[in-house]
PDB file of C-alpha atoms in Angstrom:
ATOM      1  CA  UNK Y  29      60.984   8.703  25.417  1.00 48.00           C
ATOM      2  CA  UNK Y  30      60.497   9.463  21.738  1.00 52.00           C
ATOM      3  CA  UNK Y  31      58.023  12.278  20.886  1.00 53.00           C
ATOM      4  CA  UNK Y  32      54.496  10.870  20.600  1.00 53.00           C
ATOM      5  CA  UNK Y  33      50.786  11.459  19.986  1.00 56.00           C
ATOM      6  CA  UNK Y  34      48.303   9.162  21.679  1.00 51.00           C
ATOM      7  CA  UNK Y  35      44.791   8.642  20.340  1.00 53.00           C
ATOM      8  CA  UNK Y  36      42.244   6.675  22.331  1.00 48.00           C
ATOM      9  CA  UNK Y  37      39.256   4.756  20.971  1.00 51.00           C
ATOM     10  CA  UNK Y  38      36.612   4.877  23.702  1.00 45.00           C
ATOM     11  CA  UNK Y  39      33.883   2.305  24.205  1.00 42.00           C
ATOM     12  CA  UNK Y  40      31.154   4.733  25.227  1.00 38.00           C
ATOM     13  CA  UNK Y  41      29.945   7.671  23.128  1.00 35.00           C
ATOM     14  CA  UNK Y  42      29.849  11.096  24.783  1.00 35.00           C
ATOM     15  CA  UNK Y  43      29.033  13.932  22.343  1.00 32.00           C
ATOM     16  CA  UNK Y  44      30.463  16.640  24.589  1.00 29.00           C
ATOM     17  CA  UNK Y  45      33.995  15.402  24.004  1.00 28.00           C
ATOM     18  CA  UNK Y  46      33.650  14.130  20.460  1.00 27.00           C
ATOM     19  CA  UNK Y  47      36.830  15.033  18.594  1.00 32.00           C
ATOM     20  CA  UNK Y  48      36.386  15.496  14.853  1.00 36.00           C
ATOM     21  CA  UNK Y  49      39.340  14.283  12.751  1.00 38.00           C
ATOM     22  CA  UNK Y  50      40.562  17.823  12.215  1.00 39.00           C
ATOM     23  CA  UNK Y  51      40.606  18.391  15.969  1.00 40.00           C
ATOM     24  CA  UNK Y  52      43.645  16.189  16.255  1.00 44.00           C
ATOM     25  CA  UNK Y  53      45.661  18.474  14.040  1.00 49.00           C
ATOM     26  CA  UNK Y  54      44.686  21.419  16.194  1.00 44.00           C
ATOM     27  CA  UNK Y  55      46.897  19.966  18.891  1.00 47.00           C
ATOM     28  CA  UNK Y  56      49.672  18.348  16.882  1.00 54.00           C
ATOM     29  CA  UNK Y  57      52.027  21.297  16.977  1.00 58.00           C
ATOM     30  CA  UNK Y  58      50.892  22.914  20.219  1.00 48.00           C
ATOM     31  CA  UNK Y  59      52.155  20.493  22.845  1.00 45.00           C
ATOM     32  CA  UNK Y  60      48.818  19.917  24.613  1.00 41.00           C
ATOM     33  CA  UNK Y  61      49.137  16.779  26.702  1.00 38.00           C
ATOM     34  CA  UNK Y  62      46.768  13.907  27.414  1.00 40.00           C
ATOM     35  CA  UNK Y  63      46.713  14.720  31.104  1.00 38.00           C
ATOM     36  CA  UNK Y  64      44.839  17.956  30.524  1.00 39.00           C
ATOM     37  CA  UNK Y  65      47.967  20.005  31.159  1.00 41.00           C
ATOM     38  CA  UNK Y  66      49.076  22.464  28.530  1.00 45.00           C
ATOM     39  CA  UNK Y  67      52.725  21.750  27.806  1.00 42.00           C
ATOM     40  CA  UNK Y  68      53.199  24.244  25.004  1.00 46.00           C
ATOM     41  CA  UNK Y  69      56.205  25.657  26.823  1.00 51.00           C
ATOM     42  CA  UNK Y  70      57.789  22.254  27.259  1.00 51.00           C
ATOM     43  CA  UNK Y  71      60.167  21.406  24.410  1.00 50.00           C
ATOM     44  CA  UNK Y  72      61.970  18.567  26.164  1.00 53.00           C
ATOM     45  CA  UNK Y  73      60.748  16.020  23.634  1.00 50.00           C
ATOM     46  CA  UNK Y  74      58.929  14.016  26.321  1.00 52.00           C
ATOM     47  CA  UNK Y  75      55.445  15.432  25.711  1.00 50.00           C
ATOM     48  CA  UNK Y  76      52.626  13.008  24.970  1.00 53.00           C
ATOM     49  CA  UNK Y  77      49.375  14.035  23.291  1.00 56.00           C
ATOM     50  CA  UNK Y  78      46.415  11.751  23.950  1.00 52.00           C
ATOM     51  CA  UNK Y  79      43.319  12.058  21.732  1.00 55.00           C
ATOM     52  CA  UNK Y  80      40.146  10.065  22.500  1.00 51.00           C
ATOM     53  CA  UNK Y  81      38.090   8.620  19.632  1.00 52.00           C
ATOM     54  CA  UNK Y  82      34.613   7.180  20.089  1.00 49.00           C
ATOM     55  CA  UNK Y  83      33.479   7.094  16.461  1.00 52.00           C
ATOM     56  CA  UNK Y  84      35.791   4.267  15.345  1.00 55.00           C
ATOM     57  CA  UNK Y  85      35.038   0.664  16.342  1.00 64.00           C
ATOM     58  CA  UNK Y  86      38.472  -0.561  15.282  1.00 77.00           C
ATOM     59  CA  UNK Y  87      41.268   0.774  13.116  1.00 82.00           C
ATOM     60  CA  UNK Y  88      42.395  -0.423   9.717  1.00 87.00           C
ATOM     61  CA  UNK Y  89      45.890   0.332   8.494  1.00 92.00           C
ATOM     62  CA  UNK Y  90      44.604   2.554   5.723  1.00 94.00           C
ATOM     63  CA  UNK Y  91      46.330   5.891   5.210  1.00 95.00           C
ATOM     64  CA  UNK Y  92      44.850   6.508   1.784  1.00 96.00           C
ATOM     65  CA  UNK Y  93      43.572  10.116   1.869  1.00 95.00           C
ATOM     66  CA  UNK Y  94      41.215   9.310  -1.004  1.00 93.00           C
ATOM     67  CA  UNK Y  95      39.478   6.510   0.920  1.00 89.00           C
ATOM     68  CA  UNK Y  96      36.058   7.024   2.566  1.00 79.00           C
ATOM     69  CA  UNK Y  97      36.246   8.833   5.887  1.00 71.00           C
ATOM     70  CA  UNK Y  98      34.983   5.876   7.901  1.00 67.00           C
ATOM     71  CA  UNK Y  99      37.817   3.736   6.541  1.00 80.00           C
ATOM     72  CA  UNK Y 100      40.864   5.978   6.539  1.00 86.00           C
ATOM     73  CA  UNK Y 101      42.982   5.998   9.708  1.00 84.00           C
ATOM     74  CA  UNK Y 102      42.710   8.932  12.066  1.00 80.00           C
ATOM     75  CA  UNK Y 103      45.213  11.764  11.471  1.00 84.00           C
ATOM     76  CA  UNK Y 104      45.848  10.822   7.827  1.00 90.00           C
ATOM     77  CA  UNK Y 105      44.787  14.246   6.610  1.00 88.00           C
ATOM     78  CA  UNK Y 106      45.957  16.057   9.735  1.00 86.00           C
ATOM     79  CA  UNK Y 107      49.389  14.682  10.649  1.00 90.00           C
ATOM     80  CA  UNK Y 108      50.588  12.898   7.513  1.00 95.00           C
ATOM     81  CA  UNK Y 109      49.442  15.143   4.671  1.00 97.00           C
ATOM     82  CA  UNK Y 110      49.145  18.920   4.408  1.00 97.00           C
ATOM     83  CA  UNK Y 111      47.510  21.549   2.214  1.00 97.00           C
ATOM     84  CA  UNK Y 112      48.772  24.720   0.577  1.00 98.00           C
ATOM     85  CA  UNK Y 113      46.980  26.896   3.102  1.00 96.00           C
ATOM     86  CA  UNK Y 114      45.150  26.624   6.407  1.00 92.00           C
ATOM     87  CA  UNK Y 115      41.823  28.439   6.340  1.00 80.00           C
ATOM     88  CA  UNK Y 116      40.130  29.691   9.489  1.00 81.00           C
ATOM     89  CA  UNK Y 117      36.348  29.945   8.921  1.00 78.00           C
ATOM     90  CA  UNK Y 118      35.933  31.692  12.276  1.00 82.00           C
ATOM     91  CA  UNK Y 119      37.676  34.845  11.064  1.00 81.00           C
ATOM     92  CA  UNK Y 120      37.881  34.271   7.305  1.00 79.00           C
ATOM     93  CA  UNK Y 121      41.668  34.350   7.249  1.00 85.00           C
ATOM     94  CA  UNK Y 122      44.095  31.994   5.533  1.00 89.00           C
ATOM     95  CA  UNK Y 123      47.598  31.114   6.687  1.00 93.00           C
ATOM     96  CA  UNK Y 124      50.218  30.110   4.099  1.00 96.00           C
ATOM     97  CA  UNK Y 125      51.269  26.504   4.519  1.00 97.00           C
ATOM     98  CA  UNK Y 126      52.799  24.468   1.696  1.00 98.00           C
ATOM     99  CA  UNK Y 127      52.292  27.570  -0.417  1.00 98.00           C
ATOM    100  CA  UNK Y 128      53.677  30.954   0.572  1.00 98.00           C
ATOM    101  CA  UNK Y 129      51.459  33.064  -1.668  1.00 97.00           C
ATOM    102  CA  UNK Y 130      48.653  32.956  -4.196  1.00 97.00           C
ATOM    103  CA  UNK Y 131      47.127  35.311  -6.726  1.00 96.00           C
ATOM    104  CA  UNK Y 132      43.917  35.471  -8.764  1.00 96.00           C
ATOM    105  CA  UNK Y 133      43.793  36.934 -12.269  1.00 97.00           C
ATOM    106  CA  UNK Y 134      41.722  40.013 -13.015  1.00 96.00           C
ATOM    107  CA  UNK Y 135      39.039  37.960 -14.756  1.00 97.00           C
ATOM    108  CA  UNK Y 136      38.847  35.513 -11.842  1.00 96.00           C
ATOM    109  CA  UNK Y 137      39.506  32.505 -14.056  1.00 97.00           C
ATOM    110  CA  UNK Y 138      43.099  31.766 -13.037  1.00 98.00           C
ATOM    111  CA  UNK Y 139      44.557  31.124  -9.590  1.00 98.00           C
ATOM    112  CA  UNK Y 140      48.321  30.725  -9.134  1.00 98.00           C
ATOM    113  CA  UNK Y 141      49.924  29.280  -6.004  1.00 98.00           C
ATOM    114  CA  UNK Y 142      53.628  29.627  -5.232  1.00 98.00           C
ATOM    115  CA  UNK Y 143      54.997  26.729  -3.187  1.00 98.00           C
ATOM    116  CA  UNK Y 144      57.190  27.069  -0.139  1.00 98.00           C
ATOM    117  CA  UNK Y 145      60.869  26.485  -0.809  1.00 97.00           C
ATOM    118  CA  UNK Y 146      62.643  23.683   1.045  1.00 97.00           C
ATOM    119  CA  UNK Y 147      59.641  21.470   1.833  1.00 98.00           C
ATOM    120  CA  UNK Y 148      60.393  17.761   1.530  1.00 98.00           C
ATOM    121  CA  UNK Y 149      58.348  14.613   1.585  1.00 98.00           C
ATOM    122  CA  UNK Y 150      59.084  12.225   4.438  1.00 98.00           C
ATOM    123  CA  UNK Y 151      61.163  10.101   2.038  1.00 98.00           C
ATOM    124  CA  UNK Y 152      63.492  13.058   1.473  1.00 98.00           C
ATOM    125  CA  UNK Y 153      62.330  14.060  -1.996  1.00 98.00           C
ATOM    126  CA  UNK Y 154      61.330  17.695  -2.560  1.00 98.00           C
ATOM    127  CA  UNK Y 155      57.767  18.916  -2.850  1.00 98.00           C
ATOM    128  CA  UNK Y 156      57.295  20.249  -6.388  1.00 98.00           C
ATOM    129  CA  UNK Y 157      54.499  21.776  -8.431  1.00 98.00           C
ATOM    130  CA  UNK Y 158      53.933  18.498 -10.287  1.00 98.00           C
ATOM    131  CA  UNK Y 159      52.851  16.947  -6.982  1.00 98.00           C
ATOM    132  CA  UNK Y 160      50.102  19.519  -6.612  1.00 98.00           C
ATOM    133  CA  UNK Y 161      48.892  19.253 -10.198  1.00 98.00           C
ATOM    134  CA  UNK Y 162      48.861  15.457  -9.989  1.00 98.00           C
ATOM    135  CA  UNK Y 163      46.936  15.527  -6.714  1.00 98.00           C
ATOM    136  CA  UNK Y 164      44.054  17.405  -8.299  1.00 98.00           C
ATOM    137  CA  UNK Y 165      43.996  15.071 -11.285  1.00 97.00           C
ATOM    138  CA  UNK Y 166      43.792  12.098  -8.932  1.00 97.00           C
ATOM    139  CA  UNK Y 167      41.250  13.751  -6.648  1.00 96.00           C
ATOM    140  CA  UNK Y 168      38.865  14.499  -9.519  1.00 96.00           C
ATOM    141  CA  UNK Y 169      39.297  11.022 -10.979  1.00 95.00           C
ATOM    142  CA  UNK Y 170      38.653   9.184  -7.727  1.00 95.00           C
ATOM    143  CA  UNK Y 171      36.267  11.393  -5.809  1.00 94.00           C
ATOM    144  CA  UNK Y 172      35.043  14.013  -8.230  1.00 93.00           C
ATOM    145  CA  UNK Y 173      34.365  17.549  -7.112  1.00 94.00           C
ATOM    146  CA  UNK Y 174      35.982  20.779  -8.273  1.00 97.00           C
ATOM    147  CA  UNK Y 175      33.482  21.029 -11.135  1.00 96.00           C
ATOM    148  CA  UNK Y 176      34.682  24.569 -11.770  1.00 97.00           C
ATOM    149  CA  UNK Y 177      38.311  23.452 -12.235  1.00 98.00           C
ATOM    150  CA  UNK Y 178      39.320  23.132 -15.880  1.00 97.00           C
ATOM    151  CA  UNK Y 179      42.970  22.262 -15.284  1.00 98.00           C
ATOM    152  CA  UNK Y 180      45.839  22.318 -12.803  1.00 98.00           C
ATOM    153  CA  UNK Y 181      49.275  22.668 -14.350  1.00 98.00           C
ATOM    154  CA  UNK Y 182      52.771  22.982 -12.954  1.00 98.00           C
ATOM    155  CA  UNK Y 183      54.721  26.047 -13.973  1.00 98.00           C
ATOM    156  CA  UNK Y 184      58.316  25.261 -13.196  1.00 97.00           C
ATOM    157  CA  UNK Y 185      58.951  23.541  -9.883  1.00 97.00           C
ATOM    158  CA  UNK Y 186      57.353  26.040  -7.520  1.00 98.00           C
ATOM    159  CA  UNK Y 187      54.198  27.387  -9.187  1.00 98.00           C
ATOM    160  CA  UNK Y 188      50.854  25.769  -9.906  1.00 98.00           C
ATOM    161  CA  UNK Y 189      48.358  27.439 -12.211  1.00 98.00           C
ATOM    162  CA  UNK Y 190      44.678  26.559 -11.813  1.00 98.00           C
ATOM    163  CA  UNK Y 191      42.387  27.449 -14.684  1.00 98.00           C
ATOM    164  CA  UNK Y 192      38.702  27.727 -13.827  1.00 98.00           C
ATOM    165  CA  UNK Y 193      35.727  27.329 -16.142  1.00 97.00           C
ATOM    166  CA  UNK Y 194      34.219  30.485 -14.660  1.00 96.00           C
ATOM    167  CA  UNK Y 195      34.999  33.011 -11.951  1.00 97.00           C
ATOM    168  CA  UNK Y 196      34.391  31.352  -8.587  1.00 96.00           C
ATOM    169  CA  UNK Y 197      35.477  33.242  -5.489  1.00 91.00           C
ATOM    170  CA  UNK Y 198      35.360  30.306  -3.001  1.00 93.00           C
ATOM    171  CA  UNK Y 199      37.643  28.381  -5.347  1.00 94.00           C
ATOM    172  CA  UNK Y 200      40.795  29.974  -3.963  1.00 93.00           C
ATOM    173  CA  UNK Y 201      40.241  28.545  -0.506  1.00 92.00           C
ATOM    174  CA  UNK Y 202      38.787  25.247  -1.692  1.00 95.00           C
ATOM    175  CA  UNK Y 203      41.831  24.622  -3.874  1.00 97.00           C
ATOM    176  CA  UNK Y 204      44.193  25.749  -1.145  1.00 97.00           C
ATOM    177  CA  UNK Y 205      42.692  23.402   1.446  1.00 95.00           C
ATOM    178  CA  UNK Y 206      43.147  20.262  -0.669  1.00 97.00           C
ATOM    179  CA  UNK Y 207      45.739  17.987   0.939  1.00 96.00           C
ATOM    180  CA  UNK Y 208      48.657  17.229  -1.383  1.00 98.00           C
ATOM    181  CA  UNK Y 209      50.149  13.789  -2.152  1.00 98.00           C
ATOM    182  CA  UNK Y 210      53.501  12.908  -3.761  1.00 98.00           C
ATOM    183  CA  UNK Y 211      53.272  12.131  -7.477  1.00 98.00           C
ATOM    184  CA  UNK Y 212      56.385   9.932  -7.419  1.00 98.00           C
ATOM    185  CA  UNK Y 213      54.605   7.610  -4.982  1.00 98.00           C
ATOM    186  CA  UNK Y 214      51.015   7.626  -6.185  1.00 98.00           C
ATOM    187  CA  UNK Y 215      51.705   7.356  -9.908  1.00 97.00           C
ATOM    188  CA  UNK Y 216      53.113   3.881  -9.177  1.00 97.00           C
ATOM    189  CA  UNK Y 217      50.003   2.710  -7.317  1.00 97.00           C
ATOM    190  CA  UNK Y 218      47.993   0.315  -9.505  1.00 95.00           C
ATOM    191  CA  UNK Y 219      44.614   1.032  -7.934  1.00 95.00           C
ATOM    192  CA  UNK Y 220      44.734   4.296  -5.941  1.00 96.00           C
ATOM    193  CA  UNK Y 221      41.057   4.028  -5.050  1.00 94.00           C
ATOM    194  CA  UNK Y 222      41.557   0.762  -3.173  1.00 93.00           C
ATOM    195  CA  UNK Y 223      45.196   0.887  -2.094  1.00 96.00           C
ATOM    196  CA  UNK Y 224      45.528   1.129   1.696  1.00 96.00           C
ATOM    197  CA  UNK Y 225      48.784   3.107   1.585  1.00 97.00           C
ATOM    198  CA  UNK Y 226      50.043   1.376   4.776  1.00 96.00           C
ATOM    199  CA  UNK Y 227      53.332   3.298   4.896  1.00 96.00           C
ATOM    200  CA  UNK Y 228      52.432   6.830   3.837  1.00 97.00           C
ATOM    201  CA  UNK Y 229      54.847   9.424   2.492  1.00 98.00           C
ATOM    202  CA  UNK Y 230      53.724  12.918   3.432  1.00 98.00           C
ATOM    203  CA  UNK Y 231      54.940  16.405   4.298  1.00 98.00           C
ATOM    204  CA  UNK Y 232      53.207  16.477   7.692  1.00 95.00           C
ATOM    205  CA  UNK Y 233      54.870  16.509  11.121  1.00 92.00           C
ATOM    206  CA  UNK Y 234      54.127  12.843  11.964  1.00 90.00           C
ATOM    207  CA  UNK Y 235      54.296  10.313   9.153  1.00 92.00           C
ATOM    208  CA  UNK Y 236      55.977   7.098  10.309  1.00 91.00           C
ATOM    209  CA  UNK Y 237      53.473   4.388  11.254  1.00 89.00           C
ATOM    210  CA  UNK Y 238      54.575   1.909  13.921  1.00 86.00           C
ATOM    211  CA  UNK Y 239      52.967  -0.624  16.263  1.00 84.00           C
ATOM    212  CA  UNK Y 240      49.687  -0.655  14.349  1.00 87.00           C
ATOM    213  CA  UNK Y 241      46.931  -2.711  15.995  1.00 83.00           C
ATOM    214  CA  UNK Y 242      43.163  -2.777  15.642  1.00 81.00           C
ATOM    215  CA  UNK Y 243      42.777  -0.679  18.795  1.00 78.00           C
ATOM    216  CA  UNK Y 244      45.922   1.419  18.715  1.00 78.00           C
ATOM    217  CA  UNK Y 245      48.740   2.715  16.589  1.00 83.00           C
ATOM    218  CA  UNK Y 246      51.583   5.192  16.710  1.00 83.00           C
ATOM    219  CA  UNK Y 247      52.779   7.939  14.413  1.00 85.00           C
ATOM    220  CA  UNK Y 248      56.388   8.964  14.771  1.00 86.00           C
ATOM    221  CA  UNK Y 249      58.054  12.212  13.824  1.00 89.00           C
ATOM    222  CA  UNK Y 250      58.775  13.051  10.192  1.00 93.00           C
ATOM    223  CA  UNK Y 251      62.550  13.705  10.139  1.00 94.00           C
ATOM    224  CA  UNK Y 252      62.163  15.864   7.021  1.00 97.00           C
ATOM    225  CA  UNK Y 253      59.463  18.156   8.384  1.00 96.00           C
ATOM    226  CA  UNK Y 254      59.856  21.759   7.270  1.00 97.00           C
ATOM    227  CA  UNK Y 255      58.945  23.125  10.722  1.00 94.00           C
ATOM    228  CA  UNK Y 256      61.104  20.983  13.044  1.00 91.00           C
ATOM    229  CA  UNK Y 257      60.781  23.397  15.965  1.00 88.00           C
ATOM    230  CA  UNK Y 258      57.016  22.965  15.870  1.00 86.00           C
ATOM    231  CA  UNK Y 259      57.174  19.213  16.483  1.00 81.00           C
ATOM    232  CA  UNK Y 260      56.721  19.645  20.212  1.00 73.00           C
ATOM    233  CA  UNK Y 261      54.698  16.519  20.894  1.00 69.00           C
ATOM    234  CA  UNK Y 262      56.837  13.590  21.878  1.00 59.00           C
ATOM    235  CA  UNK Y 263      57.223  11.874  18.365  1.00 53.00           C
ATOM    236  CA  UNK Y 264      53.604  11.723  17.271  1.00 47.00           C
ATOM    237  CA  UNK Y 265      52.163   8.657  18.865  1.00 50.00           C
ATOM    238  CA  UNK Y 266      48.429   7.956  18.571  1.00 50.00           C
ATOM    239  CA  UNK Y 267      47.482   5.095  20.874  1.00 45.00           C
ATOM    240  CA  UNK Y 268      43.844   4.070  21.051  1.00 40.00           C
ATOM    241  CA  UNK Y 269      42.529   2.220  24.084  1.00 40.00           C
ATOM    242  CA  UNK Y 270      38.932   0.965  23.945  1.00 34.00           C
ATOM    243  CA  UNK Y 271      38.578   0.504  27.686  1.00 31.00           C
ATOM    244  CA  UNK Y 272      40.144   3.619  29.189  1.00 34.00           C
ATOM    245  CA  UNK Y 273      37.147   5.911  29.760  1.00 36.00           C
ATOM    246  CA  UNK Y 274      39.109   8.371  31.874  1.00 37.00           C
ATOM    247  CA  UNK Y 275      39.670  10.393  28.727  1.00 35.00           C
ATOM    248  CA  UNK Y 276      35.923  10.865  28.275  1.00 35.00           C
ATOM    249  CA  UNK Y 277      35.888  13.076  31.350  1.00 35.00           C
ATOM    250  CA  UNK Y 278      37.540  16.109  29.835  1.00 35.00           C
ATOM    251  CA  UNK Y 279      41.183  15.155  30.072  1.00 32.00           C
ATOM    252  CA  UNK Y 280      41.673  16.523  26.565  1.00 32.00           C
ATOM    253  CA  UNK Y 281      41.099  20.238  26.191  1.00 29.00           C
ATOM    254  CA  UNK Y 282      39.568  20.470  22.716  1.00 29.00           C
ATOM    255  CA  UNK Y 283      37.917  23.726  21.740  1.00 28.00           C
ATOM    256  CA  UNK Y 284      34.514  22.517  20.588  1.00 25.00           C
ATOM    257  CA  UNK Y 285      31.495  24.674  19.834  1.00 26.00           C
ATOM    258  CA  UNK Y 286      28.220  24.014  18.057  1.00 29.00           C
ATOM    259  CA  UNK Y 287      29.195  20.393  17.496  1.00 31.00           C
ATOM    260  CA  UNK Y 288      32.267  21.389  15.489  1.00 33.00           C
ATOM    261  CA  UNK Y 289      35.840  21.786  16.606  1.00 35.00           C
ATOM    262  CA  UNK Y 290      37.560  25.118  16.111  1.00 36.00           C
ATOM    263  CA  UNK Y 291      40.472  23.342  14.483  1.00 36.00           C
ATOM    264  CA  UNK Y 292      41.784  26.079  12.230  1.00 37.00           C
ATOM    265  CA  UNK Y 293      41.548  28.779  14.863  1.00 39.00           C
ATOM    266  CA  UNK Y 294      43.474  26.745  17.430  1.00 36.00           C
ATOM    267  CA  UNK Y 295      45.930  25.467  14.854  1.00 36.00           C
ATOM    268  CA  UNK Y 296      46.720  28.793  13.208  1.00 37.00           C
ATOM    269  CA  UNK Y 297      47.041  30.756  16.442  1.00 38.00           C
ATOM    270  CA  UNK Y 298      49.410  28.135  17.811  1.00 40.00           C
ATOM    271  CA  UNK Y 299      51.808  28.758  14.940  1.00 42.00           C
TER     272      UNK Y 299
END
């Protein structure tokens, strides 16, 4: 059996087990199974993660990370694309991800990220600084935000320099948490705001879309993933079943508190 993640779309809404989109990523690299059994120690490649979803009526094959949240397919920004850092609001700590380090200038107006060496997109091309700079240009054009960001420029292939209009301490983490897209793919898209990006190219652990249906779809393992030993879920297969309400009875052990899922805490500790 190929490694898989299974996501279930449930017919009935039960707030106690509502899984926010980021909750899925909390389990992607931990090996938690859909039967409620923790299989983190099992690296056989036969693990299956099942994630219930009640907040989607049907699924559209849209893996455009710039699309509205109610349109974009589940796991787009958790399994397919990644950010430069993973920030844990519970303890205020950040874990290096696509970037290995970052530094802020003395005047607080410049933030420089150094990218991780050896990271590749799922199509085999390397992640470079131009990808990061381009992502922010596209993000601001399509969705706005980052009002304090004056520019994002590549410095060589592994450094990105962000120039701010004023010192802004939260900017470091906000910039670091932005998911990154490949410039060589998106610069060829005629209308990035409307494109559905049906076959995404990302740096995440599960990027290959197969067997897509309105009620279910599968994500298979990214063969170029930079953390191959962390891909412990049997090939990333989300499958959504509108009728199977067994999963509404706690068969998925998500760490939820105050209506929000402790995604970063679970995710970071698992790594």
